[in-house]
PDB file of C-alpha atoms in Angstrom:
ATOM      1  CA  UNK C 102      -0.041  -0.354   0.199  1.00 38.00           C
ATOM      2  CA  UNK C 103       0.870   3.019  -1.033  1.00 56.00           C
ATOM      3  CA  UNK C 104       2.175   5.480   2.056  1.00 78.00           C
ATOM      4  CA  UNK C 105      -0.277   8.273   3.013  1.00 88.00           C
ATOM      5  CA  UNK C 106       1.547  11.858   1.600  1.00 91.00           C
ATOM      6  CA  UNK C 107       2.560  14.614   4.245  1.00 90.00           C
ATOM      7  CA  UNK C 108       0.829  17.625   3.846  1.00 93.00           C
ATOM      8  CA  UNK C 109       2.423  21.450   4.722  1.00 93.00           C
ATOM      9  CA  UNK C 110       0.390  23.584   4.935  1.00 92.00           C
ATOM     10  CA  UNK C 111       2.434  26.766   4.435  1.00 93.00           C
ATOM     11  CA  UNK C 112       0.405  30.059   5.107  1.00 92.00           C
ATOM     12  CA  UNK C 113       2.261  33.496   5.709  1.00 92.00           C
ATOM     13  CA  UNK C 114       1.413  36.176   9.061  1.00 90.00           C
ATOM     14  CA  UNK C 115       2.194  39.831   9.444  1.00 89.00           C
ATOM     15  CA  UNK C 116       0.194  41.673  11.784  1.00 88.00           C
ATOM     16  CA  UNK C 117      -2.698  39.203  11.926  1.00 86.00           C
ATOM     17  CA  UNK C 118      -3.294  38.695  15.170  1.00 86.00           C
ATOM     18  CA  UNK C 119      -7.407  39.344  14.722  1.00 87.00           C
ATOM     19  CA  UNK C 120      -8.205  36.354  12.259  1.00 86.00           C
ATOM     20  CA  UNK C 121      -6.074  33.823  13.319  1.00 90.00           C
ATOM     21  CA  UNK C 122      -7.397  32.926  16.798  1.00 90.00           C
ATOM     22  CA  UNK C 123     -10.719  32.447  13.577  1.00 89.00           C
ATOM     23  CA  UNK C 124      -8.664  30.859  10.826  1.00 90.00           C
ATOM     24  CA  UNK C 125      -6.083  28.631  12.890  1.00 89.00           C
ATOM     25  CA  UNK C 126      -8.595  26.108  13.905  1.00 91.00           C
ATOM     26  CA  UNK C 127     -10.463  25.768   9.960  1.00 91.00           C
ATOM     27  CA  UNK C 128      -6.994  24.810   9.348  1.00 91.00           C
ATOM     28  CA  UNK C 129      -6.424  21.935  12.169  1.00 91.00           C
ATOM     29  CA  UNK C 130     -10.063  20.821  11.078  1.00 91.00           C
ATOM     30  CA  UNK C 131      -8.808  20.823   7.312  1.00 91.00           C
ATOM     31  CA  UNK C 132      -6.045  18.655   7.958  1.00 90.00           C
ATOM     32  CA  UNK C 133      -7.797  16.893  10.623  1.00 91.00           C
ATOM     33  CA  UNK C 134     -10.861  16.388   8.134  1.00 90.00           C
ATOM     34  CA  UNK C 135      -8.530  14.933   5.027  1.00 91.00           C
ATOM     35  CA  UNK C 136      -6.305  13.025   7.256  1.00 89.00           C
ATOM     36  CA  UNK C 137      -9.648  10.730   7.931  1.00 89.00           C
ATOM     37  CA  UNK C 138     -10.184  10.750   4.683  1.00 88.00           C
ATOM     38  CA  UNK C 139      -7.533   8.755   3.556  1.00 88.00           C
ATOM     39  CA  UNK C 140      -5.915  11.622   1.503  1.00 90.00           C
ATOM     40  CA  UNK C 141      -2.750  12.863   3.688  1.00 88.00           C
ATOM     41  CA  UNK C 142      -0.801  11.230   6.251  1.00 88.00           C
ATOM     42  CA  UNK C 143      -2.043  12.038  10.085  1.00 86.00           C
ATOM     43  CA  UNK C 144       1.902  13.829  10.494  1.00 89.00           C
ATOM     44  CA  UNK C 145       0.535  16.725   7.997  1.00 90.00           C
ATOM     45  CA  UNK C 146       1.288  20.044   9.634  1.00 91.00           C
ATOM     46  CA  UNK C 147       0.203  23.394   9.720  1.00 92.00           C
ATOM     47  CA  UNK C 148       3.165  25.939   9.173  1.00 93.00           C
ATOM     48  CA  UNK C 149       2.565  29.605  10.681  1.00 94.00           C
ATOM     49  CA  UNK C 150       5.606  31.653   8.911  1.00 93.00           C
ATOM     50  CA  UNK C 151       5.897  34.684  11.083  1.00 92.00           C
ATOM     51  CA  UNK C 152       6.622  37.757   8.817  1.00 88.00           C
ATOM     52  CA  UNK C 153       8.368  39.636  11.627  1.00 85.00           C
ATOM     53  CA  UNK C 154       5.088  40.610  12.459  1.00 87.00           C
ATOM     54  CA  UNK C 155       4.380  43.765  15.527  1.00 89.00           C
ATOM     55  CA  UNK C 156       1.472  42.568  16.979  1.00 88.00           C
ATOM     56  CA  UNK C 157       0.838  39.372  19.096  1.00 88.00           C
ATOM     57  CA  UNK C 158       0.804  36.740  16.041  1.00 89.00           C
ATOM     58  CA  UNK C 159       3.959  34.716  16.838  1.00 90.00           C
ATOM     59  CA  UNK C 160       2.593  35.312  20.306  1.00 90.00           C
ATOM     60  CA  UNK C 161      -0.233  33.642  19.621  1.00 91.00           C
ATOM     61  CA  UNK C 162       1.396  31.443  17.090  1.00 91.00           C
ATOM     62  CA  UNK C 163       3.364  29.796  19.644  1.00 90.00           C
ATOM     63  CA  UNK C 164       0.384  29.146  21.551  1.00 90.00           C
ATOM     64  CA  UNK C 165      -1.419  27.008  18.977  1.00 91.00           C
ATOM     65  CA  UNK C 166       2.039  24.750  18.679  1.00 88.00           C
ATOM     66  CA  UNK C 167       1.561  23.954  22.379  1.00 88.00           C
ATOM     67  CA  UNK C 168      -2.029  23.372  22.363  1.00 88.00           C
ATOM     68  CA  UNK C 169      -1.050  20.684  19.123  1.00 88.00           C
ATOM     69  CA  UNK C 170       1.324  19.036  17.138  1.00 88.00           C
ATOM     70  CA  UNK C 171      -0.187  20.145  14.019  1.00 90.00           C
ATOM     71  CA  UNK C 172       0.556  23.553  14.393  1.00 92.00           C
ATOM     72  CA  UNK C 173       3.922  24.422  13.947  1.00 90.00           C
ATOM     73  CA  UNK C 174       5.910  27.783  13.331  1.00 91.00           C
ATOM     74  CA  UNK C 175       8.516  29.536  12.035  1.00 89.00           C
ATOM     75  CA  UNK C 176      10.142  33.512  12.717  1.00 89.00           C
ATOM     76  CA  UNK C 177      11.351  35.735  10.025  1.00 88.00           C
ATOM     77  CA  UNK C 178      14.258  37.738  11.569  1.00 86.00           C
ATOM     78  CA  UNK C 179      12.530  40.813  10.090  1.00 86.00           C
ATOM     79  CA  UNK C 180       9.403  41.580   7.633  1.00 84.00           C
ATOM     80  CA  UNK C 181      10.744  40.597   4.180  1.00 82.00           C
ATOM     81  CA  UNK C 182       7.814  40.606   2.551  1.00 82.00           C
ATOM     82  CA  UNK C 183       4.615  38.000   1.021  1.00 84.00           C
ATOM     83  CA  UNK C 184       6.826  36.390  -1.151  1.00 85.00           C
ATOM     84  CA  UNK C 185      10.182  35.630   1.348  1.00 86.00           C
ATOM     85  CA  UNK C 186       6.920  34.264   3.380  1.00 88.00           C
ATOM     86  CA  UNK C 187       6.189  32.012   1.671  1.00 88.00           C
ATOM     87  CA  UNK C 188       9.316  31.036   0.003  1.00 89.00           C
ATOM     88  CA  UNK C 189      10.206  30.279   3.491  1.00 89.00           C
ATOM     89  CA  UNK C 190       8.053  28.035   4.825  1.00 90.00           C
ATOM     90  CA  UNK C 191       7.897  26.280   1.075  1.00 91.00           C
ATOM     91  CA  UNK C 192      11.949  25.408   1.616  1.00 89.00           C
ATOM     92  CA  UNK C 193      11.440  24.597   5.885  1.00 89.00           C
ATOM     93  CA  UNK C 194       8.736  22.180   4.545  1.00 89.00           C
ATOM     94  CA  UNK C 195      11.353  20.298   2.099  1.00 88.00           C
ATOM     95  CA  UNK C 196      13.804  20.418   4.498  1.00 87.00           C
ATOM     96  CA  UNK C 197      12.060  18.419   7.108  1.00 87.00           C
ATOM     97  CA  UNK C 198      10.260  15.966   4.747  1.00 85.00           C
ATOM     98  CA  UNK C 199       6.794  17.025   3.486  1.00 88.00           C
ATOM     99  CA  UNK C 200       5.728  15.223   0.682  1.00 91.00           C
ATOM    100  CA  UNK C 201       3.345  17.465  -0.563  1.00 92.00           C
ATOM    101  CA  UNK C 202       2.798  21.464   0.274  1.00 93.00           C
ATOM    102  CA  UNK C 203      -0.252  24.294  -0.078  1.00 92.00           C
ATOM    103  CA  UNK C 204       0.602  27.705  -0.025  1.00 91.00           C
ATOM    104  CA  UNK C 205      -2.348  29.674   1.779  1.00 90.00           C
ATOM    105  CA  UNK C 206      -2.685  33.088   3.159  1.00 87.00           C
ATOM    106  CA  UNK C 207      -4.409  33.102   6.490  1.00 85.00           C
ATOM    107  CA  UNK C 208      -7.295  35.857   6.394  1.00 83.00           C
ATOM    108  CA  UNK C 209     -10.043  32.990   5.691  1.00 79.00           C
ATOM    109  CA  UNK C 210     -10.595  34.902   2.215  1.00 83.00           C
ATOM    110  CA  UNK C 211      -9.701  31.857   0.236  1.00 84.00           C
ATOM    111  CA  UNK C 212     -11.854  28.689  -0.168  1.00 85.00           C
ATOM    112  CA  UNK C 213     -10.119  25.676   2.327  1.00 89.00           C
ATOM    113  CA  UNK C 214     -12.101  22.975   0.966  1.00 89.00           C
ATOM    114  CA  UNK C 215     -10.273  23.372  -2.313  1.00 89.00           C
ATOM    115  CA  UNK C 216      -7.005  21.869  -0.595  1.00 90.00           C
ATOM    116  CA  UNK C 217      -9.473  18.804  -1.346  1.00 90.00           C
ATOM    117  CA  UNK C 218      -9.741  18.666  -5.115  1.00 90.00           C
ATOM    118  CA  UNK C 219      -5.887  19.834  -5.021  1.00 90.00           C
ATOM    119  CA  UNK C 220      -5.168  16.407  -2.884  1.00 91.00           C
ATOM    120  CA  UNK C 221      -7.145  14.683  -5.191  1.00 92.00           C
ATOM    121  CA  UNK C 222      -5.239  16.206  -8.011  1.00 92.00           C
ATOM    122  CA  UNK C 223      -1.916  15.592  -6.915  1.00 92.00           C
ATOM    123  CA  UNK C 224      -2.603  11.664  -5.711  1.00 91.00           C
ATOM    124  CA  UNK C 225      -3.881  11.504  -9.869  1.00 90.00           C
ATOM    125  CA  UNK C 226      -0.507  13.161 -11.176  1.00 89.00           C
ATOM    126  CA  UNK C 227      -0.356  16.723 -11.265  1.00 89.00           C
ATOM    127  CA  UNK C 228       2.756  18.011  -9.296  1.00 91.00           C
ATOM    128  CA  UNK C 229       1.286  21.984  -9.096  1.00 89.00           C
ATOM    129  CA  UNK C 230      -1.706  22.865  -8.606  1.00 91.00           C
ATOM    130  CA  UNK C 231      -3.668  25.997  -8.420  1.00 88.00           C
ATOM    131  CA  UNK C 232      -6.634  27.849  -7.085  1.00 86.00           C
ATOM    132  CA  UNK C 233      -7.968  29.583  -9.485  1.00 84.00           C
ATOM    133  CA  UNK C 234     -10.502  32.142  -8.484  1.00 82.00           C
ATOM    134  CA  UNK C 235     -14.102  31.841 -10.559  1.00 74.00           C
ATOM    135  CA  UNK C 236     -14.933  35.105  -9.995  1.00 68.00           C
ATOM    136  CA  UNK C 237     -14.598  38.397  -8.668  1.00 60.00           C
ATOM    137  CA  UNK C 238     -17.906  39.399  -7.468  1.00 61.00           C
ATOM    138  CA  UNK C 239     -16.196  40.499  -4.049  1.00 59.00           C
ATOM    139  CA  UNK C 240     -13.821  43.051  -5.843  1.00 60.00           C
ATOM    140  CA  UNK C 241     -14.475  46.843  -6.247  1.00 61.00           C
ATOM    141  CA  UNK C 242     -14.924  47.685 -10.397  1.00 60.00           C
ATOM    142  CA  UNK C 243     -11.298  49.677 -10.333  1.00 61.00           C
ATOM    143  CA  UNK C 244      -9.468  45.780  -8.360  1.00 63.00           C
ATOM    144  CA  UNK C 245     -10.954  43.536 -10.768  1.00 65.00           C
ATOM    145  CA  UNK C 246     -10.404  46.095 -13.723  1.00 63.00           C
ATOM    146  CA  UNK C 247      -6.361  46.761 -12.619  1.00 64.00           C
ATOM    147  CA  UNK C 248      -5.907  42.902 -11.564  1.00 61.00           C
ATOM    148  CA  UNK C 249      -7.486  41.273 -14.736  1.00 63.00           C
ATOM    149  CA  UNK C 250      -5.419  43.861 -16.765  1.00 65.00           C
ATOM    150  CA  UNK C 251      -1.803  43.067 -14.865  1.00 65.00           C
ATOM    151  CA  UNK C 252      -2.706  39.336 -16.303  1.00 64.00           C
ATOM    152  CA  UNK C 253      -3.541  40.081 -19.705  1.00 64.00           C
ATOM    153  CA  UNK C 254      -0.396  42.418 -19.012  1.00 65.00           C
ATOM    154  CA  UNK C 255       2.049  39.486 -17.922  1.00 66.00           C
ATOM    155  CA  UNK C 256       0.931  37.588 -20.301  1.00 65.00           C
ATOM    156  CA  UNK C 257       1.181  40.173 -23.459  1.00 68.00           C
ATOM    157  CA  UNK C 258       4.828  40.998 -21.906  1.00 63.00           C
ATOM    158  CA  UNK C 259       5.830  37.196 -22.264  1.00 62.00           C
ATOM    159  CA  UNK C 260       5.922  35.950 -19.067  1.00 63.00           C
ATOM    160  CA  UNK C 261       4.057  32.640 -18.038  1.00 67.00           C
ATOM    161  CA  UNK C 262       1.233  32.871 -15.121  1.00 72.00           C
ATOM    162  CA  UNK C 263      -1.623  31.404 -14.900  1.00 71.00           C
ATOM    163  CA  UNK C 264      -4.889  33.782 -15.127  1.00 67.00           C
ATOM    164  CA  UNK C 265      -6.005  34.741 -12.011  1.00 73.00           C
ATOM    165  CA  UNK C 266      -3.653  33.020  -9.916  1.00 74.00           C
ATOM    166  CA  UNK C 267      -2.281  34.379  -7.061  1.00 76.00           C
ATOM    167  CA  UNK C 268      -0.312  32.381  -4.079  1.00 81.00           C
ATOM    168  CA  UNK C 269      -3.012  29.168  -3.298  1.00 88.00           C
ATOM    169  CA  UNK C 270      -1.280  26.602  -4.789  1.00 89.00           C
ATOM    170  CA  UNK C 271       0.016  22.900  -4.460  1.00 94.00           C
ATOM    171  CA  UNK C 272       3.535  21.886  -5.498  1.00 91.00           C
ATOM    172  CA  UNK C 273       4.799  18.533  -4.859  1.00 91.00           C
ATOM    173  CA  UNK C 274       7.976  18.052  -2.872  1.00 89.00           C
ATOM    174  CA  UNK C 275       9.289  17.431  -6.606  1.00 89.00           C
ATOM    175  CA  UNK C 276       8.762  20.713  -7.632  1.00 89.00           C
ATOM    176  CA  UNK C 277      10.706  21.642  -4.483  1.00 90.00           C
ATOM    177  CA  UNK C 278      13.473  20.417  -5.202  1.00 87.00           C
ATOM    178  CA  UNK C 279      13.938  21.206  -8.317  1.00 86.00           C
ATOM    179  CA  UNK C 280      12.749  25.158  -7.608  1.00 82.00           C
ATOM    180  CA  UNK C 281      15.089  25.616  -4.663  1.00 82.00           C
ATOM    181  CA  UNK C 282      17.656  25.663  -7.847  1.00 81.00           C
ATOM    182  CA  UNK C 283      16.236  28.783  -8.411  1.00 79.00           C
ATOM    183  CA  UNK C 284      18.377  31.539  -6.718  1.00 80.00           C
ATOM    184  CA  UNK C 285      16.912  34.806  -7.246  1.00 77.00           C
ATOM    185  CA  UNK C 286      16.662  37.474  -4.547  1.00 73.00           C
ATOM    186  CA  UNK C 287      13.426  39.257  -6.464  1.00 74.00           C
ATOM    187  CA  UNK C 288      10.712  36.414  -6.172  1.00 76.00           C
ATOM    188  CA  UNK C 289       7.967  36.289  -7.695  1.00 77.00           C
ATOM    189  CA  UNK C 290       6.334  33.225  -7.021  1.00 78.00           C
ATOM    190  CA  UNK C 291       3.107  32.983  -9.311  1.00 77.00           C
ATOM    191  CA  UNK C 292       5.388  33.600 -12.221  1.00 73.00           C
ATOM    192  CA  UNK C 293       8.696  31.635 -11.021  1.00 79.00           C
ATOM    193  CA  UNK C 294       6.658  28.384 -10.134  1.00 80.00           C
ATOM    194  CA  UNK C 295       5.625  28.144 -14.088  1.00 81.00           C
ATOM    195  CA  UNK C 296       8.982  27.785 -15.103  1.00 79.00           C
ATOM    196  CA  UNK C 297       9.937  24.688 -13.382  1.00 80.00           C
ATOM    197  CA  UNK C 298       7.740  23.067 -14.691  1.00 79.00           C
ATOM    198  CA  UNK C 299       6.076  19.875 -14.201  1.00 84.00           C
ATOM    199  CA  UNK C 300       2.057  18.647 -14.908  1.00 85.00           C
ATOM    200  CA  UNK C 301       0.120  20.769 -13.742  1.00 85.00           C
ATOM    201  CA  UNK C 302      -3.465  21.205 -13.166  1.00 87.00           C
ATOM    202  CA  UNK C 303      -5.920  24.621 -11.876  1.00 86.00           C
ATOM    203  CA  UNK C 304      -9.063  24.168  -9.350  1.00 85.00           C
ATOM    204  CA  UNK C 305     -11.606  26.568  -9.057  1.00 86.00           C
ATOM    205  CA  UNK C 306     -12.821  28.643  -5.957  1.00 83.00           C
ATOM    206  CA  UNK C 307     -14.391  31.597  -4.650  1.00 80.00           C
ATOM    207  CA  UNK C 308     -12.944  34.307  -3.218  1.00 75.00           C
ATOM    208  CA  UNK C 309     -14.479  35.628   0.308  1.00 70.00           C
ATOM    209  CA  UNK C 310     -14.543  38.349   2.328  1.00 65.00           C
ATOM    210  CA  UNK C 311     -11.599  38.815   4.481  1.00 56.00           C
ATOM    211  CA  UNK C 312     -12.879  37.200   8.608  1.00 51.00           C
ATOM    212  CA  UNK C 313     -11.253  40.031  10.652  1.00 57.00           C
ATOM    213  CA  UNK C 314      -8.798  42.362  10.571  1.00 49.00           C
ATOM    214  CA  UNK C 315      -7.850  44.594   8.072  1.00 59.00           C
ATOM    215  CA  UNK C 316      -5.829  43.724   4.534  1.00 56.00           C
ATOM    216  CA  UNK C 317      -2.314  44.160   4.379  1.00 54.00           C
ATOM    217  CA  UNK C 318      -2.060  44.965   0.776  1.00 55.00           C
ATOM    218  CA  UNK C 319      -2.680  48.345  -0.702  1.00 55.00           C
ATOM    219  CA  UNK C 320      -2.597  49.176  -4.053  1.00 56.00           C
ATOM    220  CA  UNK C 321       0.808  50.480  -3.350  1.00 60.00           C
ATOM    221  CA  UNK C 322       2.015  47.429  -2.720  1.00 59.00           C
ATOM    222  CA  UNK C 323      -0.380  45.118  -6.101  1.00 61.00           C
ATOM    223  CA  UNK C 324       1.229  48.010  -7.679  1.00 62.00           C
ATOM    224  CA  UNK C 325       4.987  47.170  -6.514  1.00 63.00           C
ATOM    225  CA  UNK C 326       4.263  43.273  -6.985  1.00 61.00           C
ATOM    226  CA  UNK C 327       3.015  43.922 -10.109  1.00 61.00           C
ATOM    227  CA  UNK C 328       6.533  45.993 -11.134  1.00 63.00           C
ATOM    228  CA  UNK C 329       7.964  43.555  -9.715  1.00 64.00           C
ATOM    229  CA  UNK C 330       6.428  40.710 -11.875  1.00 60.00           C
ATOM    230  CA  UNK C 331       7.139  42.345 -14.998  1.00 62.00           C
ATOM    231  CA  UNK C 332      10.433  43.458 -14.544  1.00 61.00           C
ATOM    232  CA  UNK C 333      11.916  40.026 -13.313  1.00 63.00           C
ATOM    233  CA  UNK C 334      10.479  37.701 -15.106  1.00 60.00           C
ATOM    234  CA  UNK C 335      10.368  39.432 -18.996  1.00 61.00           C
ATOM    235  CA  UNK C 336      12.650  41.608 -20.882  1.00 61.00           C
ATOM    236  CA  UNK C 337       9.806  43.148 -23.057  1.00 66.00           C
ATOM    237  CA  UNK C 338       9.840  46.179 -21.723  1.00 68.00           C
ATOM    238  CA  UNK C 339      13.460  46.870 -22.943  1.00 66.00           C
ATOM    239  CA  UNK C 340      12.502  45.884 -26.328  1.00 66.00           C
ATOM    240  CA  UNK C 341       9.708  47.976 -25.899  1.00 71.00           C
ATOM    241  CA  UNK C 342      12.038  51.441 -25.173  1.00 69.00           C
ATOM    242  CA  UNK C 343      14.743  50.211 -27.861  1.00 67.00           C
ATOM    243  CA  UNK C 344      10.883  50.107 -30.337  1.00 69.00           C
ATOM    244  CA  UNK C 345      10.128  53.560 -29.212  1.00 69.00           C
ATOM    245  CA  UNK C 346      13.550  55.014 -29.252  1.00 67.00           C
ATOM    246  CA  UNK C 347      14.196  53.926 -33.180  1.00 69.00           C
ATOM    247  CA  UNK C 348      10.289  55.239 -33.951  1.00 70.00           C
ATOM    248  CA  UNK C 349      11.047  58.617 -32.397  1.00 66.00           C
ATOM    249  CA  UNK C 350      14.437  58.607 -33.844  1.00 63.00           C
ATOM    250  CA  UNK C 351      12.773  58.252 -37.496  1.00 66.00           C
ATOM    251  CA  UNK C 352       9.842  60.409 -36.316  1.00 66.00           C
ATOM    252  CA  UNK C 353      12.602  62.856 -35.200  1.00 64.00           C
ATOM    253  CA  UNK C 354      14.701  63.508 -38.593  1.00 62.00           C
ATOM    254  CA  UNK C 355      11.449  63.071 -40.212  1.00 66.00           C
ATOM    255  CA  UNK C 356      11.360  66.517 -38.684  1.00 62.00           C
ATOM    256  CA  UNK C 357      14.875  67.769 -39.353  1.00 59.00           C
ATOM    257  CA  UNK C 358      14.660  67.077 -42.942  1.00 63.00           C
ATOM    258  CA  UNK C 359      11.108  68.979 -43.071  1.00 65.00           C
ATOM    259  CA  UNK C 360      12.400  72.165 -40.961  1.00 61.00           C
ATOM    260  CA  UNK C 361      15.096  72.511 -43.062  1.00 60.00           C
ATOM    261  CA  UNK C 362      12.613  72.351 -46.391  1.00 65.00           C
ATOM    262  CA  UNK C 363      11.016  74.967 -44.279  1.00 62.00           C
ATOM    263  CA  UNK C 364      13.993  76.879 -43.827  1.00 59.00           C
ATOM    264  CA  UNK C 365      14.997  76.695 -47.408  1.00 64.00           C
ATOM    265  CA  UNK C 366      11.902  77.774 -48.457  1.00 67.00           C
ATOM    266  CA  UNK C 367      11.430  80.518 -46.542  1.00 60.00           C
ATOM    267  CA  UNK C 368       7.786  79.379 -44.962  1.00 59.00           C
ATOM    268  CA  UNK C 369       9.185  78.724 -41.166  1.00 55.00           C
ATOM    269  CA  UNK C 370       7.203  80.713 -38.691  1.00 58.00           C
ATOM    270  CA  UNK C 371       9.408  81.551 -35.111  1.00 59.00           C
ATOM    271  CA  UNK C 372       6.970  79.571 -32.458  1.00 56.00           C
ATOM    272  CA  UNK C 373       7.166  78.350 -29.039  1.00 49.00           C
ATOM    273  CA  UNK C 374       4.231  76.643 -28.479  1.00 51.00           C
ATOM    274  CA  UNK C 375       5.240  73.733 -31.117  1.00 60.00           C
ATOM    275  CA  UNK C 376       8.627  73.779 -29.446  1.00 65.00           C
ATOM    276  CA  UNK C 377       7.694  73.664 -25.810  1.00 55.00           C
ATOM    277  CA  UNK C 378       5.495  70.803 -26.585  1.00 59.00           C
ATOM    278  CA  UNK C 379       8.164  68.670 -28.393  1.00 68.00           C
ATOM    279  CA  UNK C 380      11.066  69.430 -25.976  1.00 67.00           C
ATOM    280  CA  UNK C 381       8.094  68.362 -23.102  1.00 60.00           C
ATOM    281  CA  UNK C 382       7.194  65.131 -24.629  1.00 64.00           C
ATOM    282  CA  UNK C 383      10.820  63.718 -25.386  1.00 68.00           C
ATOM    283  CA  UNK C 384      11.965  64.352 -22.037  1.00 66.00           C
ATOM    284  CA  UNK C 385       8.896  62.663 -20.835  1.00 64.00           C
ATOM    285  CA  UNK C 386      10.056  59.724 -23.053  1.00 70.00           C
ATOM    286  CA  UNK C 387      13.278  59.593 -21.778  1.00 72.00           C
ATOM    287  CA  UNK C 388      12.858  60.222 -18.147  1.00 67.00           C
ATOM    288  CA  UNK C 389      10.097  57.261 -18.398  1.00 69.00           C
ATOM    289  CA  UNK C 390      12.838  54.736 -20.128  1.00 72.00           C
ATOM    290  CA  UNK C 391      15.401  55.764 -17.683  1.00 73.00           C
ATOM    291  CA  UNK C 392      13.353  55.132 -15.149  1.00 68.00           C
ATOM    292  CA  UNK C 393      13.271  51.366 -16.553  1.00 71.00           C
ATOM    293  CA  UNK C 394      16.299  51.251 -17.514  1.00 74.00           C
ATOM    294  CA  UNK C 395      17.079  52.102 -13.836  1.00 71.00           C
ATOM    295  CA  UNK C 396      14.866  49.580 -12.654  1.00 69.00           C
ATOM    296  CA  UNK C 397      16.069  46.875 -14.459  1.00 73.00           C
ATOM    297  CA  UNK C 398      19.930  47.621 -13.001  1.00 73.00           C
ATOM    298  CA  UNK C 399      19.118  47.805  -9.691  1.00 69.00           C
ATOM    299  CA  UNK C 400      17.725  44.318  -9.650  1.00 68.00           C
ATOM    300  CA  UNK C 401      20.901  43.204 -11.331  1.00 70.00           C
ATOM    301  CA  UNK C 402      22.867  45.200  -8.285  1.00 66.00           C
ATOM    302  CA  UNK C 403      20.415  42.786  -5.906  1.00 65.00           C
ATOM    303  CA  UNK C 404      21.016  39.838  -7.298  1.00 64.00           C
ATOM    304  CA  UNK C 405      24.505  39.848  -7.694  1.00 70.00           C
ATOM    305  CA  UNK C 406      24.820  40.869  -4.307  1.00 65.00           C
ATOM    306  CA  UNK C 407      22.691  37.454  -3.500  1.00 65.00           C
ATOM    307  CA  UNK C 408      21.336  38.189   0.271  1.00 68.00           C
ATOM    308  CA  UNK C 409      19.614  35.923   1.473  1.00 72.00           C
ATOM    309  CA  UNK C 410      16.277  36.122   1.066  1.00 76.00           C
ATOM    310  CA  UNK C 411      14.851  34.750   4.316  1.00 76.00           C
ATOM    311  CA  UNK C 412      16.408  35.300   7.586  1.00 79.00           C
ATOM    312  CA  UNK C 413      14.842  32.461  10.068  1.00 82.00           C
ATOM    313  CA  UNK C 414      15.290  33.481  13.653  1.00 81.00           C
ATOM    314  CA  UNK C 415      13.038  31.312  15.657  1.00 83.00           C
ATOM    315  CA  UNK C 416      11.407  28.124  15.587  1.00 87.00           C
ATOM    316  CA  UNK C 417       8.004  26.395  17.782  1.00 85.00           C
ATOM    317  CA  UNK C 418       9.679  23.161  17.981  1.00 76.00           C
ATOM    318  CA  UNK C 419      13.216  23.869  18.780  1.00 66.00           C
ATOM    319  CA  UNK C 420      15.464  25.898  20.372  1.00 47.00           C
ATOM    320  CA  UNK C 421      16.508  30.016  19.523  1.00 43.00           C
ATOM    321  CA  UNK C 422      18.174  28.841  16.136  1.00 44.00           C
ATOM    322  CA  UNK C 423      20.183  31.611  13.281  1.00 43.00           C
ATOM    323  CA  UNK C 424      19.597  29.396  10.621  1.00 45.00           C
ATOM    324  CA  UNK C 425      20.374  31.741   6.963  1.00 42.00           C
ATOM    325  CA  UNK C 426      18.928  30.602   3.800  1.00 47.00           C
ATOM    326  CA  UNK C 427      18.795  31.481   0.162  1.00 51.00           C
TER     327      UNK C 427
END
């Protein structure tokens, strides 16, 4: 008889003291239900990743770990962002014998019942199972428009990402073993995981309202994540800049020829409006192009430093230990 897979549910947490007491029991019940159904091993775990929270999040995680062995937790030395927290949990699961992982946010918005179908598809042969939102009725028109536009833009720029998928996904240990060889400092998991390959599938689910607390992903962070994703996975913006430069070079050459011909024919009229418009247009385009190029140079700078992507300072199942990863 084939051994049941050990599942680790990886849950990044940042200032989640209000929602954790609500969702933690739900995750525990889900693990117990999956084990009772014979889909996963009873040795499965719920791994909370404290991302440098400033409230009582870590204290709550330690309390849960004392109450039930299924709860475990790791704490980063400082806040390093959602993507680094998820990666830390995935690599911790890989290093501690997990056969399969499911990453999910702790706010209760993602439907945990979709895990049943994820595990079944894993048992049927899928190495990666993406949780995909079936609809965005709970989003405002602006958020829905910008989010869907982001996915379309990413695909247009050559990034292979799954439409309407965030970071709710199942990943097997085989995929994690291969993924461990990716050493990018600029992390965008929803674009990096498809690059690894392996057989994949999707599970549709409906996203709910946050159960408690406030969202830690305002518009500014969403835009920053989107821009990081574009510049981390595609060099098409640089090629686009080259194309724009060539286009305006041709237009400028035509303009010079037109100006010379006009001067020779004596039909030129002195005016500042056209000059100001041209200068402003060209100056704006140059600044935007320099900004995009600078973003790529900045990423190259960070990659060459090869700093750790995360540092785990504490674990609930071991004494204080400083361990460097990434």
